[in-house]
Amino acid sequence: MLIWSKFLTALSVLGQLDRKQLFSGVLENISVPGGLPGLSIASPSTYDPDYYFHWVRDGAINIGTVVNFYTLTQDPHLQSLIEDYFVSSSQLQQTPNLSGGVGEPKFYVDGKAYNGNWGRPQNDGPALRAMVACKYANLYLKPDQITNLYENFISIDLDYIARSWALPSFDLWEELDGYHFFTILSQYGALKAGRIVAEWAGHNDQSVRYSNICEQMWKFISMNFLPGSRNTNEYVCEHFPCSLGSRIGLDAASVIGVLELLDLAQWTTESDGIDLPVKTDHPAVRATIDALIEDMSTRYPINAGKPGGVGRYPEDVYNGYASDVGNPWFICTASLVEALVLNGERERATPLMDFIIAHSGDTLSEQINRYTGYMQGANNLTWSYSAVLRAAKVYYD
Ligand code: NOJ
Ligand code: NOJ
């Protein structure tokens, strides 16, 4: 029996899923047969939809879950998964692809480039990947290992970010080409962490360069996405310009971005004395949470006018297979639970947690049908397990 299972069996049961089972859902999708070690598939589904790929974004978030469990259990098996992930990801960094850089959104899990049509590049991927690597370096690596990981892996993602952050890219939902709060906030976190790691690795010139760019990024973020000059709403406007794709700009991505920044880059504040500029209790993030809950209570019939399942954004039409009508998602609902609990609003999180429990089975897919409450879209979505685990952690502990 693995060491961590002792910890986990004692933990509370979430509907039919306990946390051990949720974490198994993550582990089963990492280092799959025929795939590069340490890489995760988004879902085992190979058809309708085909999610049997390594998405750089999902992969970084999922390995972040493994890092958190490694912290909890010190299980050496988890440590080797994380180190495998760095080796395999560094192979992906070197693989020629249609984005022409490390912003390529997804690869076959054996490491080959995917050369079909896709929204590319997606520049949040390398940012999340660099952030998780810096977090791990800070927690577990010795100075010479940090230098090695920085020089051979982390600096490649950071250099790309430093060169391309002011260029448009596709958003995390892979639909809109432009500027996105989630993407730039992740890039900000990567360079903030990277500044520290570069200094440890003896690359002071790069360190100074990253911190100068962080300042420019922060100006861009406050001017374009936060309420004020260009965003006349109270909530975060996920896209710039705010009307991008005729959207109102309200998007669960804004909350998920803040949660990833907290999980992956909170440690930096102890090192550089600079607080994270946006957290879940920022008035604009609170307003985003409130507006999403309100919109979706009536948008999705299954919610019957009350807080419950949360989807990606009001105008969403992706039903998990094709364009039709959008639905609540596990990752969005779970992320709002996490943010509400962090903000001291556990009671408001309860109907959202109840929704997750009511509509999960032995597994978690991507979406929950807005009329019937049945799961739909890619089955066993790795990111769903990661997000629900994190919600369960703050909600039950
Ligand atoms: C697949 C993408 O992954 C999803 O986010 C998007 O909504 C649909 N394609 C439709 O473009
Ligand atoms: C569609 C989601 O929109 C996107 O964010 C995700 O990376 C892929 N599915 C894979 O899970």
CSV table of C-alpha atoms and ligand atoms in Angstrom, one decimal:
chain,number,residue,atom,x,y,z
A,1,MET,CA,0.0,0.0,0.0
A,2,LEU,CA,1.4,3.4,-0.9
A,3,ILE,CA,2.1,5.7,2.0
A,4,TRP,CA,-0.3,8.4,0.9
A,5,SER,CA,-3.3,6.1,0.9
A,6,LYS,CA,-3.1,5.9,4.7
A,7,PHE,CA,-3.6,9.7,4.9
A,8,LEU,CA,-6.3,9.7,2.3
A,9,THR,CA,-8.6,6.9,3.5
A,10,ALA,CA,-9.1,8.9,6.7
A,11,LEU,CA,-10.3,11.9,4.7
A,12,SER,CA,-13.9,12.8,4.3
A,13,VAL,CA,-16.1,11.2,1.6
A,14,LEU,CA,-17.3,13.4,-1.2
A,15,GLY,CA,-20.5,12.0,-2.6
A,16,GLN,CA,-19.5,8.7,-4.0
A,17,LEU,CA,-16.0,9.9,-4.5
A,18,ASP,CA,-13.5,10.1,-1.7
A,19,ARG,CA,-10.3,12.0,-2.0
A,20,LYS,CA,-8.2,8.9,-2.5
A,21,GLN,CA,-10.4,8.1,-5.5
A,22,LEU,CA,-10.2,11.6,-6.8
A,23,PHE,CA,-6.4,11.5,-6.7
A,24,SER,CA,-6.4,8.1,-8.4
A,25,GLY,CA,-8.4,9.8,-11.1
A,26,VAL,CA,-5.4,12.2,-11.6
A,27,LEU,CA,-2.7,9.5,-11.3
A,28,GLU,CA,-4.4,7.1,-13.8
A,29,ASN,CA,-4.1,9.8,-16.5
A,30,ILE,CA,-0.4,10.4,-16.0
A,31,SER,CA,2.4,8.3,-17.5
A,32,VAL,CA,-0.1,6.3,-19.6
A,33,PRO,CA,1.0,3.3,-21.7
A,34,GLY,CA,2.8,4.5,-24.8
A,35,GLY,CA,3.0,8.0,-23.5
A,36,LEU,CA,6.0,10.0,-22.3
A,37,PRO,CA,6.5,9.5,-18.5
A,38,GLY,CA,5.1,12.3,-16.3
A,39,LEU,CA,2.8,13.7,-19.0
A,40,SER,CA,-0.9,13.6,-18.4
A,41,ILE,CA,-3.7,13.1,-21.0
A,42,ALA,CA,-6.6,15.5,-20.6
A,43,SER,CA,-9.0,12.6,-20.6
A,44,PRO,CA,-8.9,8.9,-21.8
A,45,SER,CA,-11.6,9.8,-24.3
A,46,THR,CA,-10.3,9.2,-27.8
A,47,TYR,CA,-13.5,9.9,-29.7
A,48,ASP,CA,-16.4,12.4,-29.4
A,49,PRO,CA,-14.5,14.2,-28.0
A,50,ASP,CA,-10.9,13.2,-28.6
A,51,TYR,CA,-9.0,14.5,-25.5
A,52,TYR,CA,-6.3,11.9,-25.7
A,53,PHE,CA,-3.5,14.5,-25.8
A,54,HIS,CA,-1.2,16.2,-23.5
A,55,TRP,CA,-2.3,19.8,-23.1
A,56,VAL,CA,0.5,21.9,-21.7
A,57,ARG,CA,-2.0,23.9,-19.5
A,58,ASP,CA,-3.9,20.9,-18.1
A,59,GLY,CA,-0.5,19.0,-17.7
A,60,ALA,CA,0.9,21.8,-15.5
A,61,ILE,CA,-2.2,22.1,-13.4
A,62,ASN,CA,-2.3,18.3,-12.9
A,63,ILE,CA,1.3,18.0,-11.9
A,64,GLY,CA,0.6,20.9,-9.5
A,65,THR,CA,-1.9,18.5,-7.8
A,66,VAL,CA,0.9,15.9,-7.6
A,67,VAL,CA,3.3,18.4,-6.1
A,68,ASN,CA,0.7,19.2,-3.4
A,69,PHE,CA,0.2,15.5,-2.6
A,70,TYR,CA,3.9,15.0,-2.6
A,71,THR,CA,4.1,17.7,0.1
A,72,LEU,CA,1.5,15.9,2.1
A,73,THR,CA,2.9,12.4,1.8
A,74,GLN,CA,6.6,12.5,0.7
A,75,ASP,CA,5.8,9.4,-1.4
A,76,PRO,CA,8.8,8.9,-3.6
A,77,HIS,CA,6.6,7.5,-6.4
A,78,LEU,CA,5.1,11.0,-6.7
A,79,GLN,CA,8.5,12.6,-6.7
A,80,SER,CA,9.6,10.5,-9.7
A,81,LEU,CA,6.4,11.4,-11.6
A,82,ILE,CA,7.2,15.1,-11.1
A,83,GLU,CA,10.8,14.7,-12.2
A,84,ASP,CA,9.6,12.6,-15.2
A,85,TYR,CA,7.3,15.5,-16.1
A,86,PHE,CA,10.2,17.9,-16.3
A,87,VAL,CA,12.2,15.6,-18.5
A,88,SER,CA,9.3,14.9,-20.9
A,89,SER,CA,8.2,18.5,-20.9
A,90,SER,CA,11.7,19.6,-21.9
A,91,GLN,CA,11.5,17.2,-24.8
A,92,LEU,CA,8.2,19.0,-25.8
A,93,GLN,CA,9.9,22.4,-25.6
A,94,GLN,CA,12.4,21.1,-28.3
A,95,THR,CA,9.8,19.6,-30.6
A,96,PRO,CA,9.1,21.6,-33.8
A,97,ASN,CA,5.5,22.5,-34.0
A,98,LEU,CA,3.1,24.8,-35.8
A,99,SER,CA,3.2,27.5,-33.1
A,100,GLY,CA,6.9,27.8,-33.7
A,101,GLY,CA,7.7,28.0,-30.0
A,102,VAL,CA,6.7,26.8,-26.6
A,103,GLY,CA,3.1,28.2,-26.9
A,104,GLU,CA,1.9,25.1,-28.7
A,105,PRO,CA,-1.2,24.0,-26.8
A,106,LYS,CA,-1.2,20.2,-27.1
A,107,PHE,CA,0.9,17.3,-28.2
A,108,TYR,CA,0.3,13.6,-28.7
A,109,VAL,CA,1.1,12.0,-25.4
A,110,ASP,CA,4.1,10.2,-27.0
A,111,GLY,CA,5.6,13.6,-27.6
A,112,LYS,CA,4.8,14.1,-31.3
A,113,ALA,CA,3.5,17.4,-32.5
A,114,TYR,CA,-0.2,17.7,-33.3
A,115,ASN,CA,-0.3,19.4,-36.7
A,116,GLY,CA,-4.1,19.7,-37.2
A,117,ASN,CA,-6.0,23.0,-37.1
A,118,TRP,CA,-6.1,24.4,-33.6
A,119,GLY,CA,-6.2,27.8,-31.8
A,120,ARG,CA,-2.5,28.4,-31.4
A,121,PRO,CA,-0.5,29.6,-29.7
A,122,GLN,CA,-1.9,29.4,-26.2
A,123,ASN,CA,0.6,31.3,-24.1
A,124,ASP,CA,-0.7,30.4,-20.7
A,125,GLY,CA,0.7,26.9,-21.0
A,126,PRO,CA,4.4,27.7,-20.7
A,127,ALA,CA,3.6,30.1,-17.9
A,128,LEU,CA,1.8,27.5,-15.8
A,129,ARG,CA,4.6,25.0,-16.5
A,130,ALA,CA,7.3,27.5,-15.4
A,131,MET,CA,5.4,28.3,-12.3
A,132,VAL,CA,5.0,24.7,-11.2
A,133,ALA,CA,8.6,24.1,-11.8
A,134,CYS,CA,9.7,27.1,-9.8
A,135,LYS,CA,7.4,26.1,-6.9
A,136,TYR,CA,8.9,22.6,-6.9
A,137,ALA,CA,12.5,24.0,-7.1
A,138,ASN,CA,11.8,26.3,-4.1
A,139,LEU,CA,10.4,23.4,-2.0
A,140,TYR,CA,12.6,20.5,-2.9
A,141,LEU,CA,15.7,21.2,-5.0
A,142,LYS,CA,19.3,21.8,-3.9
A,143,PRO,CA,21.2,24.8,-5.3
A,144,ASP,CA,22.9,22.9,-8.1
A,145,GLN,CA,19.7,21.2,-9.1
A,146,ILE,CA,17.9,24.5,-9.2
A,147,THR,CA,20.6,25.9,-11.5
A,148,ASN,CA,20.3,22.9,-13.8
A,149,LEU,CA,16.5,23.0,-14.0
A,150,TYR,CA,16.6,26.7,-14.6
A,151,GLU,CA,19.2,26.6,-17.3
A,152,ASN,CA,17.8,23.6,-19.2
A,153,PHE,CA,14.1,23.9,-18.7
A,154,ILE,CA,12.5,26.9,-16.8
A,155,SER,CA,14.5,29.6,-18.7
A,156,ILE,CA,13.2,28.4,-22.0
A,157,ASP,CA,9.6,29.0,-21.0
A,158,LEU,CA,10.5,32.3,-19.3
A,159,ASP,CA,12.4,33.6,-22.3
A,160,TYR,CA,9.4,32.9,-24.5
A,161,ILE,CA,7.1,34.7,-22.1
A,162,ALA,CA,9.5,37.7,-21.9
A,163,ARG,CA,9.5,37.9,-25.7
A,164,SER,CA,5.9,37.3,-26.4
A,165,TRP,CA,3.7,38.5,-23.5
A,166,ALA,CA,2.6,41.6,-25.4
A,167,LEU,CA,1.5,39.5,-28.4
A,168,PRO,CA,-2.0,38.1,-28.8
A,169,SER,CA,-2.6,34.4,-28.2
A,170,PHE,CA,-5.6,32.1,-27.7
A,171,ASP,CA,-7.3,32.0,-24.3
A,172,LEU,CA,-7.4,29.0,-22.1
A,173,TRP,CA,-10.8,27.9,-23.5
A,174,GLU,CA,-9.0,27.8,-26.9
A,175,GLU,CA,-11.5,30.1,-28.7
A,176,LEU,CA,-10.5,33.7,-28.7
A,177,ASP,CA,-7.3,35.2,-30.1
A,178,GLY,CA,-6.3,38.3,-28.1
A,179,TYR,CA,-5.3,39.3,-24.6
A,180,HIS,CA,-6.7,37.5,-21.6
A,181,PHE,CA,-6.5,38.0,-17.9
A,182,PHE,CA,-5.9,34.3,-17.1
A,183,THR,CA,-3.0,34.2,-19.6
A,184,ILE,CA,-1.2,37.4,-18.5
A,185,LEU,CA,-1.8,36.8,-14.8
A,186,SER,CA,-0.1,33.4,-15.3
A,187,GLN,CA,2.7,35.0,-17.2
A,188,TYR,CA,3.1,37.5,-14.4
A,189,GLY,CA,3.3,34.7,-11.8
A,190,ALA,CA,5.9,32.8,-13.9
A,191,LEU,CA,8.2,35.8,-14.2
A,192,LYS,CA,7.7,36.8,-10.6
A,193,ALA,CA,8.8,33.3,-9.5
A,194,GLY,CA,11.3,33.1,-12.3
A,195,ARG,CA,13.0,36.3,-11.1
A,196,ILE,CA,13.8,34.6,-7.8
A,197,VAL,CA,14.9,31.3,-9.3
A,198,ALA,CA,17.1,33.0,-11.9
A,199,GLU,CA,18.8,34.9,-9.1
A,200,TRP,CA,19.5,31.6,-7.2
A,201,ALA,CA,20.9,30.1,-10.4
A,202,GLY,CA,23.3,33.1,-10.7
A,203,HIS,CA,21.6,34.7,-13.7
A,204,ASN,CA,21.1,38.2,-12.3
A,205,ASP,CA,20.7,39.9,-15.7
A,206,GLN,CA,17.7,37.7,-16.5
A,207,SER,CA,16.4,38.2,-13.0
A,208,VAL,CA,16.4,42.0,-13.5
A,209,ARG,CA,14.8,41.6,-16.9
A,210,TYR,CA,12.0,39.5,-15.6
A,211,SER,CA,11.2,41.8,-12.8
A,212,ASN,CA,11.1,44.8,-15.1
A,213,ILE,CA,8.6,43.0,-17.3
A,214,CYS,CA,6.5,42.1,-14.3
A,215,GLU,CA,6.0,45.8,-13.7
A,216,GLN,CA,4.9,46.4,-17.2
A,217,MET,CA,2.6,43.4,-17.1
A,218,TRP,CA,1.0,44.6,-13.9
A,219,LYS,CA,0.2,48.0,-15.5
A,220,PHE,CA,-1.3,46.2,-18.5
A,221,ILE,CA,-3.4,44.0,-16.2
A,222,SER,CA,-4.7,46.8,-14.1
A,223,MET,CA,-5.4,49.0,-17.1
A,224,ASN,CA,-7.2,46.5,-19.2
A,225,PHE,CA,-8.8,43.8,-17.1
A,226,LEU,CA,-9.5,45.2,-13.7
A,227,PRO,CA,-12.3,47.7,-13.2
A,228,GLY,CA,-11.3,51.2,-14.0
A,229,SER,CA,-10.2,52.9,-17.1
A,230,ARG,CA,-11.0,50.4,-19.8
A,231,ASN,CA,-13.2,48.0,-18.0
A,232,THR,CA,-16.4,49.7,-16.8
A,233,ASN,CA,-17.8,46.6,-15.1
A,234,GLU,CA,-17.2,45.7,-11.4
A,235,TYR,CA,-16.0,42.3,-12.3
A,236,VAL,CA,-12.8,41.3,-14.0
A,237,CYS,CA,-13.0,41.6,-17.8
A,238,GLU,CA,-11.4,38.3,-18.9
A,239,HIS,CA,-10.6,39.6,-22.4
A,240,PHE,CA,-9.2,42.8,-23.9
A,241,PRO,CA,-10.8,44.6,-25.6
A,242,CYS,CA,-13.7,43.8,-23.3
A,243,SER,CA,-16.1,43.2,-26.1
A,244,LEU,CA,-13.9,40.6,-27.6
A,245,GLY,CA,-16.0,38.1,-29.5
A,246,SER,CA,-19.1,40.0,-28.4
A,247,ARG,CA,-18.7,38.7,-24.9
A,248,ILE,CA,-19.5,40.7,-21.7
A,249,GLY,CA,-16.1,39.6,-20.4
A,250,LEU,CA,-17.5,37.7,-17.3
A,251,ASP,CA,-15.7,34.4,-17.1
A,252,ALA,CA,-14.8,31.8,-14.6
A,253,ALA,CA,-11.3,31.8,-16.1
A,254,SER,CA,-10.6,35.0,-14.1
A,255,VAL,CA,-11.2,33.2,-10.8
A,256,ILE,CA,-9.3,30.1,-11.9
A,257,GLY,CA,-6.4,32.3,-12.9
A,258,VAL,CA,-6.2,33.9,-9.5
A,259,LEU,CA,-6.4,30.4,-7.8
A,260,GLU,CA,-3.6,29.1,-9.9
A,261,LEU,CA,-1.5,32.1,-9.1
A,262,LEU,CA,-2.1,31.6,-5.4
A,263,ASP,CA,-1.4,27.9,-5.5
A,264,LEU,CA,1.7,28.1,-7.6
A,265,ALA,CA,3.3,31.5,-6.7
A,266,GLN,CA,2.2,32.4,-3.2
A,267,TRP,CA,5.6,31.2,-2.0
A,268,THR,CA,7.3,34.0,-3.8
A,269,THR,CA,6.1,36.6,-1.4
A,270,GLU,CA,8.3,35.2,1.4
A,271,SER,CA,11.3,35.5,-0.9
A,272,ASP,CA,10.8,38.9,-2.5
A,273,GLY,CA,8.6,40.6,0.0
A,274,ILE,CA,6.1,41.5,-2.8
A,275,ASP,CA,2.5,40.5,-2.2
A,276,LEU,CA,0.5,38.9,-5.0
A,277,PRO,CA,-1.4,41.8,-6.6
A,278,VAL,CA,-4.7,40.0,-6.9
A,279,LYS,CA,-6.1,37.4,-4.6
A,280,THR,CA,-9.6,35.8,-4.3
A,281,ASP,CA,-10.6,38.7,-1.9
A,282,HIS,CA,-9.9,41.4,-4.5
A,283,PRO,CA,-13.1,43.4,-5.0
A,284,ALA,CA,-13.1,42.6,-8.7
A,285,VAL,CA,-12.7,38.9,-8.1
A,286,ARG,CA,-15.5,38.9,-5.5
A,287,ALA,CA,-17.7,40.7,-8.0
A,288,THR,CA,-16.8,38.1,-10.7
A,289,ILE,CA,-17.8,35.3,-8.3
A,290,ASP,CA,-21.1,37.0,-7.5
A,291,ALA,CA,-21.9,37.8,-11.1
A,292,LEU,CA,-21.2,34.3,-12.2
A,293,ILE,CA,-23.3,32.7,-9.5
A,294,GLU,CA,-26.2,35.1,-10.3
A,295,ASP,CA,-26.0,34.6,-14.0
A,296,MET,CA,-25.8,30.9,-13.9
A,297,SER,CA,-28.5,30.3,-11.3
A,298,THR,CA,-31.1,31.2,-13.9
A,299,ARG,CA,-29.1,30.4,-17.1
A,300,TYR,CA,-29.1,26.6,-16.2
A,301,PRO,CA,-32.5,25.1,-15.6
A,302,ILE,CA,-30.9,22.5,-13.3
A,303,ASN,CA,-30.1,25.3,-10.8
A,304,ALA,CA,-33.8,26.3,-10.6
A,305,GLY,CA,-32.9,29.9,-10.0
A,306,LYS,CA,-30.6,29.2,-7.1
A,307,PRO,CA,-26.8,29.1,-6.7
A,308,GLY,CA,-25.5,25.7,-8.0
A,309,GLY,CA,-23.5,24.6,-11.1
A,310,VAL,CA,-21.2,27.2,-12.6
A,311,GLY,CA,-20.1,27.2,-16.3
A,312,ARG,CA,-17.3,28.8,-18.1
A,313,TYR,CA,-19.0,32.1,-19.2
A,314,PRO,CA,-22.5,33.2,-20.0
A,315,GLU,CA,-22.2,33.0,-23.9
A,316,ASP,CA,-20.6,29.5,-23.9
A,317,VAL,CA,-22.1,27.2,-26.5
A,318,TYR,CA,-19.7,24.2,-26.2
A,319,ASN,CA,-21.5,21.2,-24.9
A,320,GLY,CA,-18.5,18.9,-24.6
A,321,TYR,CA,-18.9,17.5,-28.1
A,322,ALA,CA,-20.0,20.3,-30.4
A,323,SER,CA,-21.6,23.7,-30.5
A,324,ASP,CA,-25.0,23.7,-28.9
A,325,VAL,CA,-25.6,25.2,-25.5
A,326,GLY,CA,-23.1,25.5,-22.7
A,327,ASN,CA,-23.3,23.7,-19.4
A,328,PRO,CA,-22.0,23.8,-15.8
A,329,TRP,CA,-18.4,22.5,-15.5
A,330,PHE,CA,-16.8,20.7,-12.6
A,331,ILE,CA,-13.6,22.8,-12.8
A,332,CYS,CA,-15.6,26.1,-12.8
A,333,THR,CA,-18.0,25.1,-10.0
A,334,ALA,CA,-15.1,23.6,-7.9
A,335,SER,CA,-13.0,26.8,-8.4
A,336,LEU,CA,-15.8,29.0,-7.1
A,337,VAL,CA,-16.1,26.7,-4.1
A,338,GLU,CA,-12.4,27.1,-3.4
A,339,ALA,CA,-12.4,30.9,-3.8
A,340,LEU,CA,-15.5,31.3,-1.6
A,341,VAL,CA,-14.1,29.3,1.2
A,342,LEU,CA,-10.8,31.2,1.0
A,343,ASN,CA,-12.8,34.4,1.3
A,344,GLY,CA,-14.5,33.1,4.5
A,345,GLU,CA,-17.8,32.4,2.7
A,346,ARG,CA,-18.1,28.7,3.3
A,347,GLU,CA,-21.9,28.9,3.6
A,348,ARG,CA,-22.2,30.4,0.1
A,349,ALA,CA,-20.0,27.6,-1.2
A,350,THR,CA,-22.2,24.9,0.2
A,351,PRO,CA,-24.9,24.8,-2.6
A,352,LEU,CA,-22.0,24.7,-5.2
A,353,MET,CA,-20.3,21.8,-3.3
A,354,ASP,CA,-23.7,20.1,-3.0
A,355,PHE,CA,-24.1,20.4,-6.8
A,356,ILE,CA,-20.8,18.7,-7.4
A,357,ILE,CA,-21.7,15.9,-5.0
A,358,ALA,CA,-25.2,15.4,-6.5
A,359,HIS,CA,-24.0,15.2,-10.0
A,360,SER,CA,-20.7,13.2,-9.7
A,361,GLY,CA,-20.7,9.5,-10.2
A,362,ASP,CA,-17.8,7.1,-9.6
A,363,THR,CA,-15.9,9.3,-12.1
A,364,LEU,CA,-15.9,13.0,-13.1
A,365,SER,CA,-16.4,14.2,-16.7
A,366,GLU,CA,-16.0,17.7,-18.0
A,367,GLN,CA,-19.6,19.0,-17.8
A,368,ILE,CA,-23.0,18.5,-16.2
A,369,ASN,CA,-26.0,18.8,-18.5
A,370,ARG,CA,-27.9,22.0,-17.8
A,371,TYR,CA,-31.3,20.4,-18.0
A,372,THR,CA,-30.9,16.9,-16.7
A,373,GLY,CA,-27.8,17.1,-14.4
A,374,TYR,CA,-26.2,14.1,-16.0
A,375,MET,CA,-22.5,14.3,-16.7
A,376,GLN,CA,-21.4,14.9,-20.3
A,377,GLY,CA,-18.3,15.7,-22.3
A,378,ALA,CA,-14.9,14.1,-21.9
A,379,ASN,CA,-15.0,11.4,-19.3
A,380,ASN,CA,-12.5,11.1,-16.4
A,381,LEU,CA,-11.2,14.7,-17.1
A,382,THR,CA,-8.0,14.9,-15.2
A,383,TRP,CA,-8.4,18.6,-14.6
A,384,SER,CA,-11.9,18.0,-13.0
A,385,TYR,CA,-10.3,15.7,-10.5
A,386,SER,CA,-7.6,18.3,-9.7
A,387,ALA,CA,-10.1,21.1,-9.2
A,388,VAL,CA,-12.6,19.1,-7.1
A,389,LEU,CA,-9.7,17.8,-4.9
A,390,ARG,CA,-8.7,21.4,-4.2
A,391,ALA,CA,-12.2,22.4,-3.5
A,392,ALA,CA,-12.7,19.5,-1.1
A,393,LYS,CA,-9.4,20.3,0.6
A,394,VAL,CA,-10.4,23.8,1.6
A,395,TYR,CA,-14.1,22.9,2.1
A,396,TYR,CA,-13.6,19.9,4.4
A,397,ASP,CA,-10.4,20.6,6.3
B,1,NOJ,C1,-12.6,22.4,-28.1
B,1,NOJ,C2,-12.0,23.3,-27.1
B,1,NOJ,O1,-11.2,22.6,-26.3
B,1,NOJ,C3,-13.1,24.0,-26.3
B,1,NOJ,O2,-12.7,24.8,-25.3
B,1,NOJ,C4,-13.9,24.8,-27.2
B,1,NOJ,O3,-15.0,25.4,-26.6
B,1,NOJ,C5,-14.4,23.9,-28.4
B,1,NOJ,N1,-13.4,23.2,-29.0
B,1,NOJ,C6,-15.2,24.7,-29.4
B,1,NOJ,O4,-14.4,25.6,-30.0
B,2,NOJ,C1,-11.2,22.3,-23.3
B,2,NOJ,C2,-10.9,23.4,-22.4
B,2,NOJ,O1,-11.6,24.5,-22.8
B,2,NOJ,C3,-9.5,23.6,-22.3
B,2,NOJ,O2,-9.2,24.6,-21.3
B,2,NOJ,C4,-8.7,22.4,-21.9
B,2,NOJ,O3,-7.4,22.6,-22.0
B,2,NOJ,C5,-9.1,21.3,-22.9
B,2,NOJ,N1,-10.5,21.1,-23.0
B,2,NOJ,C6,-8.5,19.9,-22.4
B,2,NOJ,O4,-9.0,19.6,-21.2
